[in-house]
Short mmCIF file of C-alpha atoms and ligand atoms in Angstrom, two decimals:
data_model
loop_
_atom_site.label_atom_id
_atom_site.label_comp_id
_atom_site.label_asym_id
_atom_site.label_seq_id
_atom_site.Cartn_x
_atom_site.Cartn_y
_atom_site.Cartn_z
CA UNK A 1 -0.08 -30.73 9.41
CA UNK A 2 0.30 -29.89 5.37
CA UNK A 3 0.61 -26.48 4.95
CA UNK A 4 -0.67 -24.10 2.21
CA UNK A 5 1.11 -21.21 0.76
CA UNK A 6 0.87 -19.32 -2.59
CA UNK A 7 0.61 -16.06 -4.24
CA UNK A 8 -2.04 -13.76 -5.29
CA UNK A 9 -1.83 -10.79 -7.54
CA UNK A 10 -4.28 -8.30 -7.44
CA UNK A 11 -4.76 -7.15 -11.02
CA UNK A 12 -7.51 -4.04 -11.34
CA UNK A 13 -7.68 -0.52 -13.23
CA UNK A 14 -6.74 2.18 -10.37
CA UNK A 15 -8.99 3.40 -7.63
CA UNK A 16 -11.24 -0.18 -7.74
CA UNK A 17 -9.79 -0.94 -4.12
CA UNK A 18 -6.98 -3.08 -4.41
CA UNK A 19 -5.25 -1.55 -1.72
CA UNK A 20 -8.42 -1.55 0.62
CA UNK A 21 -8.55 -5.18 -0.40
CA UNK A 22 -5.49 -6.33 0.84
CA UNK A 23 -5.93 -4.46 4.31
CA UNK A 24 -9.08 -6.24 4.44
CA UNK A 25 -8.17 -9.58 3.70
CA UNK A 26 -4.74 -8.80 6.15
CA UNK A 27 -6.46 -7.41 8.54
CA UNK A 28 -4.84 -4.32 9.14
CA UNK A 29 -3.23 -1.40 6.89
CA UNK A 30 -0.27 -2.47 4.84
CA UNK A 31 -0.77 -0.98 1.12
CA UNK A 32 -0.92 2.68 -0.03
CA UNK A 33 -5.00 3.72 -0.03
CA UNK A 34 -5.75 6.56 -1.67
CA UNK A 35 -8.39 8.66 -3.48
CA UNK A 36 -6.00 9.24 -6.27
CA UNK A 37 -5.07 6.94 -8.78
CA UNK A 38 -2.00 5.26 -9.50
CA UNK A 39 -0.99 5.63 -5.80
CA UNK A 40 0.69 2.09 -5.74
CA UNK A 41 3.45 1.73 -8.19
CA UNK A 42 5.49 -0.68 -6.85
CA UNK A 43 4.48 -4.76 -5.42
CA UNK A 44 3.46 -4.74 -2.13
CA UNK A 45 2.79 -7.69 -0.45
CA UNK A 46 0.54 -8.39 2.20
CA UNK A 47 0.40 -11.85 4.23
CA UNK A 48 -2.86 -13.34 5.62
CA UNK A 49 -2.21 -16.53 7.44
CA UNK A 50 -5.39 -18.25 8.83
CA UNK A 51 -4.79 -21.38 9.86
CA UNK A 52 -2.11 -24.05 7.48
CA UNK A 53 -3.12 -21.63 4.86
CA UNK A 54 -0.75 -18.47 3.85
CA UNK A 55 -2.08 -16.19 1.16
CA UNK A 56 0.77 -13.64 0.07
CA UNK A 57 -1.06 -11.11 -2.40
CA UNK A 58 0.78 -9.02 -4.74
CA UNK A 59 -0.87 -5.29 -4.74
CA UNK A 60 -0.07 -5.10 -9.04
CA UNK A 61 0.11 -1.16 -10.67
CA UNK A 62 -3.23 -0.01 -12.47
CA UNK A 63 -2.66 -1.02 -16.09
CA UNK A 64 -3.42 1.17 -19.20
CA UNK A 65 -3.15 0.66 -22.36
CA UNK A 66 0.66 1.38 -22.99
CA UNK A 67 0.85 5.19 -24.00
CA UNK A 68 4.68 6.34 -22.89
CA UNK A 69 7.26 4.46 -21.69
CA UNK A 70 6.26 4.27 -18.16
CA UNK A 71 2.54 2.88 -18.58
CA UNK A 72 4.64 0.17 -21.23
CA UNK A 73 7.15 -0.32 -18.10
CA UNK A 74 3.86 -0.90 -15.97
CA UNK A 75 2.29 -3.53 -18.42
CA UNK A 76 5.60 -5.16 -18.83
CA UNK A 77 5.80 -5.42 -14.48
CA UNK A 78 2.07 -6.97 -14.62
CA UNK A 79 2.67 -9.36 -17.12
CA UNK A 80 5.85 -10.44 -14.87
CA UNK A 81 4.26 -10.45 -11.97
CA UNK A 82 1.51 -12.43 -13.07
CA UNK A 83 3.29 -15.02 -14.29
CA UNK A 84 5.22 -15.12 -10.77
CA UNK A 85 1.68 -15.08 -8.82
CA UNK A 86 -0.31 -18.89 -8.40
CA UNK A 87 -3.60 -16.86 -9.19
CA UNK A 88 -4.80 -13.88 -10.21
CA UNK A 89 -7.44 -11.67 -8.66
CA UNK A 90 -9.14 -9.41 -10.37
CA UNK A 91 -10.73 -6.50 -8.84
CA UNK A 92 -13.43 -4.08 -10.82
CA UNK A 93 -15.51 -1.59 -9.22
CA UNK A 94 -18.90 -2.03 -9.18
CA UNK A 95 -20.16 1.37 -8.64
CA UNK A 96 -17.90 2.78 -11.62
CA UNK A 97 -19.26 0.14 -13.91
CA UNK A 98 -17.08 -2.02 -16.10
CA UNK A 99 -15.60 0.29 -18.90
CA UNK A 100 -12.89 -0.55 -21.58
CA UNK A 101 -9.79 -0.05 -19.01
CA UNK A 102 -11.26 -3.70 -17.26
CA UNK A 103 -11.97 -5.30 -20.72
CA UNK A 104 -8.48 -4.48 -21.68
CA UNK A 105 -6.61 -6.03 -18.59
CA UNK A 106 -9.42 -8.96 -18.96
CA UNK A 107 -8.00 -9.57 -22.49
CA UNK A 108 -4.75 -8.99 -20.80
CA UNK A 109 -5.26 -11.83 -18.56
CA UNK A 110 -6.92 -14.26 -20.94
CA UNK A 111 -3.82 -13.92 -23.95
CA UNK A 112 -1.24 -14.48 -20.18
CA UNK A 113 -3.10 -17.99 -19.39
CA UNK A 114 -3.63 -16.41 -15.92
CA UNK A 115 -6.09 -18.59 -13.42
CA UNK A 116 -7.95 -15.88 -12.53
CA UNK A 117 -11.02 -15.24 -9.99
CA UNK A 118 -12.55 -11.92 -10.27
CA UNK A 119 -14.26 -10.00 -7.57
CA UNK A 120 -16.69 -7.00 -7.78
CA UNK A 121 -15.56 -4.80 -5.60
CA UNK A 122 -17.79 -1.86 -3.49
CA UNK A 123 -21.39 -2.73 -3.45
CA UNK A 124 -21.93 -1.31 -0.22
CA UNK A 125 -23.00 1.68 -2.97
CA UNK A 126 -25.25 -0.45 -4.77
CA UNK A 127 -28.94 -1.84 -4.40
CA UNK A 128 -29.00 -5.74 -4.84
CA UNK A 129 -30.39 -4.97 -8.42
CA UNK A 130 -27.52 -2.94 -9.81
CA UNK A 131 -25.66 -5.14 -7.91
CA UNK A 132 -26.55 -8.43 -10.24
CA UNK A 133 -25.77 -5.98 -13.36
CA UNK A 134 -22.42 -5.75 -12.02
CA UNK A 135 -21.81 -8.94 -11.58
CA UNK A 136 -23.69 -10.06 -15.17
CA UNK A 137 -21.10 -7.52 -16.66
CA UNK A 138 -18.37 -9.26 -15.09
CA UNK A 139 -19.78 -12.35 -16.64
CA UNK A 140 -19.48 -10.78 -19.78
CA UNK A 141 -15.53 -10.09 -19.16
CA UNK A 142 -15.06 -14.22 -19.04
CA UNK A 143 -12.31 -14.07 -17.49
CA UNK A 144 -11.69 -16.62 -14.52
CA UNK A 145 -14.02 -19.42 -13.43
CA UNK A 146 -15.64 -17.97 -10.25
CA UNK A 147 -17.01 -14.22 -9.32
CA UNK A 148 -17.49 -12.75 -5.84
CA UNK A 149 -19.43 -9.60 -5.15
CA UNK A 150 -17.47 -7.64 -2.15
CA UNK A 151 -17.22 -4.69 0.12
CA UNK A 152 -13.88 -4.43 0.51
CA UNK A 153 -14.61 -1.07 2.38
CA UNK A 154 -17.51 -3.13 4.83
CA UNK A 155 -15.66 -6.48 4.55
CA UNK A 156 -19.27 -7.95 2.89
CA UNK A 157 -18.04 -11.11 0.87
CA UNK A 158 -14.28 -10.71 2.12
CA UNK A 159 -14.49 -13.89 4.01
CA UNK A 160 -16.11 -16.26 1.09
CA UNK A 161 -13.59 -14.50 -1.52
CA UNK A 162 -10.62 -15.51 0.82
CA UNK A 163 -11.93 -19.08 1.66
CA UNK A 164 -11.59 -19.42 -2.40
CA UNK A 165 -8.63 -18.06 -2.77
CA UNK A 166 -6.99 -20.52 -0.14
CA UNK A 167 -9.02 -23.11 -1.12
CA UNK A 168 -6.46 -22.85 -4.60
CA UNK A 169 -3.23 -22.21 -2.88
CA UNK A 170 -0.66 -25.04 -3.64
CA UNK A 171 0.81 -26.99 -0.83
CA UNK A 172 4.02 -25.73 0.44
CA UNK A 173 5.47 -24.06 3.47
CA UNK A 174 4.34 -21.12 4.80
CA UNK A 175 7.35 -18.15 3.40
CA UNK A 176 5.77 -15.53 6.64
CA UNK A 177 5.63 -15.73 9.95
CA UNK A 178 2.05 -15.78 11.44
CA UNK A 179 1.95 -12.39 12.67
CA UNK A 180 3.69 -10.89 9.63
CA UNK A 181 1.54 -8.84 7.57
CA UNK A 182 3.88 -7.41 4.98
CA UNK A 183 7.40 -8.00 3.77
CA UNK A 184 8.24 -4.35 4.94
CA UNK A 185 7.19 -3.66 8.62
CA UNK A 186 4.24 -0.42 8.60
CA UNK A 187 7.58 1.44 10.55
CA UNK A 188 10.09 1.09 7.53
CA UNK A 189 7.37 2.09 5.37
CA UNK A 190 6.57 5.42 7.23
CA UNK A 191 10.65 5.78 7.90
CA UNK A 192 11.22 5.75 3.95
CA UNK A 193 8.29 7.99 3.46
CA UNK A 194 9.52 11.14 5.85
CA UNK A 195 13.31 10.10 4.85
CA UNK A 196 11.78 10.75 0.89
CA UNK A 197 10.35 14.30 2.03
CA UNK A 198 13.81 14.98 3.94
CA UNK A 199 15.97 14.27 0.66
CA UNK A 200 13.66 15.88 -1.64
CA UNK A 201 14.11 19.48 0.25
CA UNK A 202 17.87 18.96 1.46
CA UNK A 203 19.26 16.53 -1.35
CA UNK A 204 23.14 17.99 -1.17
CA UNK A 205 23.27 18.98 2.64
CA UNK A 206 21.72 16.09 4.16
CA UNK A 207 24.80 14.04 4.44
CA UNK A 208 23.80 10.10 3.82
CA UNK A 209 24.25 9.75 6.93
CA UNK A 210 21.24 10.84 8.34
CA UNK A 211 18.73 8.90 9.49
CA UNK A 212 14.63 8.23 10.11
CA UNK A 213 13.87 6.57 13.16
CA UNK A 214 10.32 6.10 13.72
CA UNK A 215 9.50 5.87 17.74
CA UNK A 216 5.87 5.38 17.73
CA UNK A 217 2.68 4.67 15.23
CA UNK A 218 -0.66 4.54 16.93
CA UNK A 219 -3.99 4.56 15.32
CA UNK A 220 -6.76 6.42 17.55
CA UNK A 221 -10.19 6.30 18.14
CA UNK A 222 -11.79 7.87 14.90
CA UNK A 223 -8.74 6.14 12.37
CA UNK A 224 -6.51 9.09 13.53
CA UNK A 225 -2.95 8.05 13.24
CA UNK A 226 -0.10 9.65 15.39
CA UNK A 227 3.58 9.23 14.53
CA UNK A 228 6.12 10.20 16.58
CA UNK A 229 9.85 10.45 14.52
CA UNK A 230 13.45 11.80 14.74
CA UNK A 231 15.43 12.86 12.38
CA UNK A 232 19.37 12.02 12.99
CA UNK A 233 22.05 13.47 12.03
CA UNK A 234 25.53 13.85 12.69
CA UNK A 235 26.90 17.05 13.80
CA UNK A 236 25.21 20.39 14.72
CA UNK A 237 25.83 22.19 12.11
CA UNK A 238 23.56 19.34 9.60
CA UNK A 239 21.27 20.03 12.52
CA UNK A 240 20.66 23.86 12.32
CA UNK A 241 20.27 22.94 8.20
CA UNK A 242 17.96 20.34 8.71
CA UNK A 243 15.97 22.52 11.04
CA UNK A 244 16.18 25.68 8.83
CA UNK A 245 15.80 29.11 9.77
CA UNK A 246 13.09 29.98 12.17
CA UNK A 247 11.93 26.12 12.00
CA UNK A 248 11.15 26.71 8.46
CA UNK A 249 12.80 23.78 6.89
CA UNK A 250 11.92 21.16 9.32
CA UNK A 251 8.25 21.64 9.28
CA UNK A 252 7.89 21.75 5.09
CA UNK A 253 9.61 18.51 5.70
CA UNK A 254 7.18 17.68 8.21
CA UNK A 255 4.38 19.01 6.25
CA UNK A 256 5.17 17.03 2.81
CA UNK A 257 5.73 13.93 4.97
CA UNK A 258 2.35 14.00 6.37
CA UNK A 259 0.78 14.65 3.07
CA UNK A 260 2.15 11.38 1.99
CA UNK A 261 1.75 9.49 4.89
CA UNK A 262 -1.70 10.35 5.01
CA UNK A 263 -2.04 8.46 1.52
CA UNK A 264 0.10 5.76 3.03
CA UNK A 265 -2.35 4.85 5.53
CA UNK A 266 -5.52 6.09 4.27
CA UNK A 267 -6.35 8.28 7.12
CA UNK A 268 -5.37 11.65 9.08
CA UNK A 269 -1.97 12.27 10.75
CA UNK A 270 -0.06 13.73 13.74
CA UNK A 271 3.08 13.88 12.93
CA UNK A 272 5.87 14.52 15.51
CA UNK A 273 8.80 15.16 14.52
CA UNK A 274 12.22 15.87 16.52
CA UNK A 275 15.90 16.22 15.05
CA UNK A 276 18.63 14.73 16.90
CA UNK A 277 22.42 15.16 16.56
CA UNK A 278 23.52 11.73 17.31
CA UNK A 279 26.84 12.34 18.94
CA UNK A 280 26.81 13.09 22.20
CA UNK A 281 22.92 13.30 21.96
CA UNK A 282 22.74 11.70 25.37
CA UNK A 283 24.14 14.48 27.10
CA UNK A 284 21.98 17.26 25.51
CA UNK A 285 17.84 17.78 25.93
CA UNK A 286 15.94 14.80 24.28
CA UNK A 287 13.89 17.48 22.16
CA UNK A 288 16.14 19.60 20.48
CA UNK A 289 13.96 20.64 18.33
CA UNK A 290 10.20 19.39 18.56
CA UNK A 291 7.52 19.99 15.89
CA UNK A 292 3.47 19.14 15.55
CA UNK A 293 2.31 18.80 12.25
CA UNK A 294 -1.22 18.68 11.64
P1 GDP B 1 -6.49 0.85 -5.70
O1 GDP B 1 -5.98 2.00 -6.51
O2 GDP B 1 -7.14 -0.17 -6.55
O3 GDP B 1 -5.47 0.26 -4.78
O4 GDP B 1 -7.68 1.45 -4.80
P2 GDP B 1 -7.69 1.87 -3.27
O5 GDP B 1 -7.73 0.69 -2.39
O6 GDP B 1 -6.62 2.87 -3.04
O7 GDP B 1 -9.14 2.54 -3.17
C1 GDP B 1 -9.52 3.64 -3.98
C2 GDP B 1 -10.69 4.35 -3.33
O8 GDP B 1 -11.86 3.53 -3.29
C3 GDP B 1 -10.42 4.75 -1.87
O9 GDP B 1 -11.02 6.00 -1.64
C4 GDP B 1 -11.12 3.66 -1.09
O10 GDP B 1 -11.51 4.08 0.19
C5 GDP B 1 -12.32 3.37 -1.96
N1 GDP B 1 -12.85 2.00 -1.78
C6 GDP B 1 -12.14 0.85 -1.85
N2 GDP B 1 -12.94 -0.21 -1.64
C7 GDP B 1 -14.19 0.27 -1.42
C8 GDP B 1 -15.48 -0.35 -1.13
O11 GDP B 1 -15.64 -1.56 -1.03
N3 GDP B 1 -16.54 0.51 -1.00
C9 GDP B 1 -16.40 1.85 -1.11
N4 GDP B 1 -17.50 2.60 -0.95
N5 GDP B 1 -15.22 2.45 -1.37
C10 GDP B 1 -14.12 1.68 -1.52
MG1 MG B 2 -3.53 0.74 -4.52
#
């Protein structure tokens, strides 16, 4: 059997639903989703693999037009990145309307060459009728050959938006396993995100050393998520520091690591979190010290 592999960059001003988009067409949560803009700065991949085909989308930054030298960094990254990615998928919210940011990266496209495909994302908010504006406003962007109306939130379209996208994919072998669904397992990603919180509070007493071990991720009835993690360190000492007087430190750790997580994965989270001394932990209570944070 030929197999099918390639890769897709999501292009879109913030907030349009890239991220939801790329859980959608993955099947599960891999990218930052957030109410807030700009919450994905950096690539992430997700995989979908259906079949001989292997889509392996690019979650691009929001472009602007370049006002300091970190928007011009960002413009720079897309214009890399697209020239990296087989196709280009352009996402532009519906509901919002299409506004000068989207005519911008649609001009942005066009002067790149990019084969683009654009889809108009969230019309679970419209009626059908504002719905056709949106797409005769995409029209009007002409950029890319074909236009999909989605849901990325209800999955509406999803399916006949993917089935295009792999119908263009370039023969080659598949770079993912099957069950891969990003580059960076969900774990690593929550690991990093509580090890993040940890440094910012305790940059010069945390010794490098230390260490985020997440035990258990589990997403409950309702889109609840509880994660259960320990901190390690080395001796006792980094331990009573990393706890803090009373608790204190450990649960603004805890507390600023849930915030983000939450944006992580798009939902509410239980966080547990437990710091370990890692020699001779064996001998000494599993829980040395054991926190909730809601
Ligand atoms: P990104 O910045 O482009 O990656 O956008 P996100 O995926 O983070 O989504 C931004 C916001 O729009 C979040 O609150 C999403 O829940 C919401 N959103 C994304 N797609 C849809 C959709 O199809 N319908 C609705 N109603 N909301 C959506
Ligand atoms: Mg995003």
């Amino acid at each position: 059997m030929s197999t099918r592999c390639g890769f897709v960059a999501l292009a879109g001003r913030p907030n349009v639903g890239k991220s939801t988009l790329v859980n959608a067409l993955v099947g599960g949560p891999v990218a930052a989703v957030s109410p807030r803009p700009q919450t994905t700065r950096r690539a992430i991949r997700g995989v979908r693999t259906r079949g001989e085909n292997q889509l392996v989308l690019v979650d691009l930054p929001g472009l602007q037009r370049p006002r300091d030298l970190m928007t011009e960094r960002m413009a720079k990254r897309l214009a890399q990145e697209v020239e990296e990615a087989d196709h280009v998928l352009m996402v532009v919210d519906a509901a919002q309307g299409i506004g000068p940011g989207d005519r911008y990266l649609a001009e942005t496209l066009k002067r790149l060459g990019a084969p683009t495909t654009v889809a108009v994302n969230k019309i679970d908010l419209l009626s059908k009728v504002r719905t056709a504006e949106a797409l005769l406003a995409a029209e009007r962007l002409e950029v890319g050959e074909e236009i999909f109306p989605i849901s990325a939130r209800t999955g509406e379209g999803v399916e006949a938006l993917a089935a295009h996208l792999e119908s263009l994919l370039p023969e080659g072998p598949h770079l993912f396993e099957p069950q891969q669904r990003s580059d960076q397992p969900l774990e690593l990603q929550i690991a990093e995100v509580i090890r993040e919180a940890l440094l910012n509070r305790l940059y010069d007493e945390v010794p490098h050393a230390s260490e985020v071990a997440v035990e258990e991720v589990v997403q409950r009835e309702g889109g609840r998520w509880y994660i259960k993690a320990a901190i390690w360190v080395e001796t006792d000492s980094q331990r009573a520091i990393v706890i803090g007087k009373g608790g204190r430190m450990v649960k603004a750790v805890g507390t600023a690591a849930r915030k983000a997580l939450e944006l992580l994965l798009g939902g509410p989270v239980y966080l547990e979190l437990t710091v370990r001394t890692r020699k001779g932990w064996r001998g000494e209570p599993a829980a040395l010290s054991q926190l909730r944070i809601e």
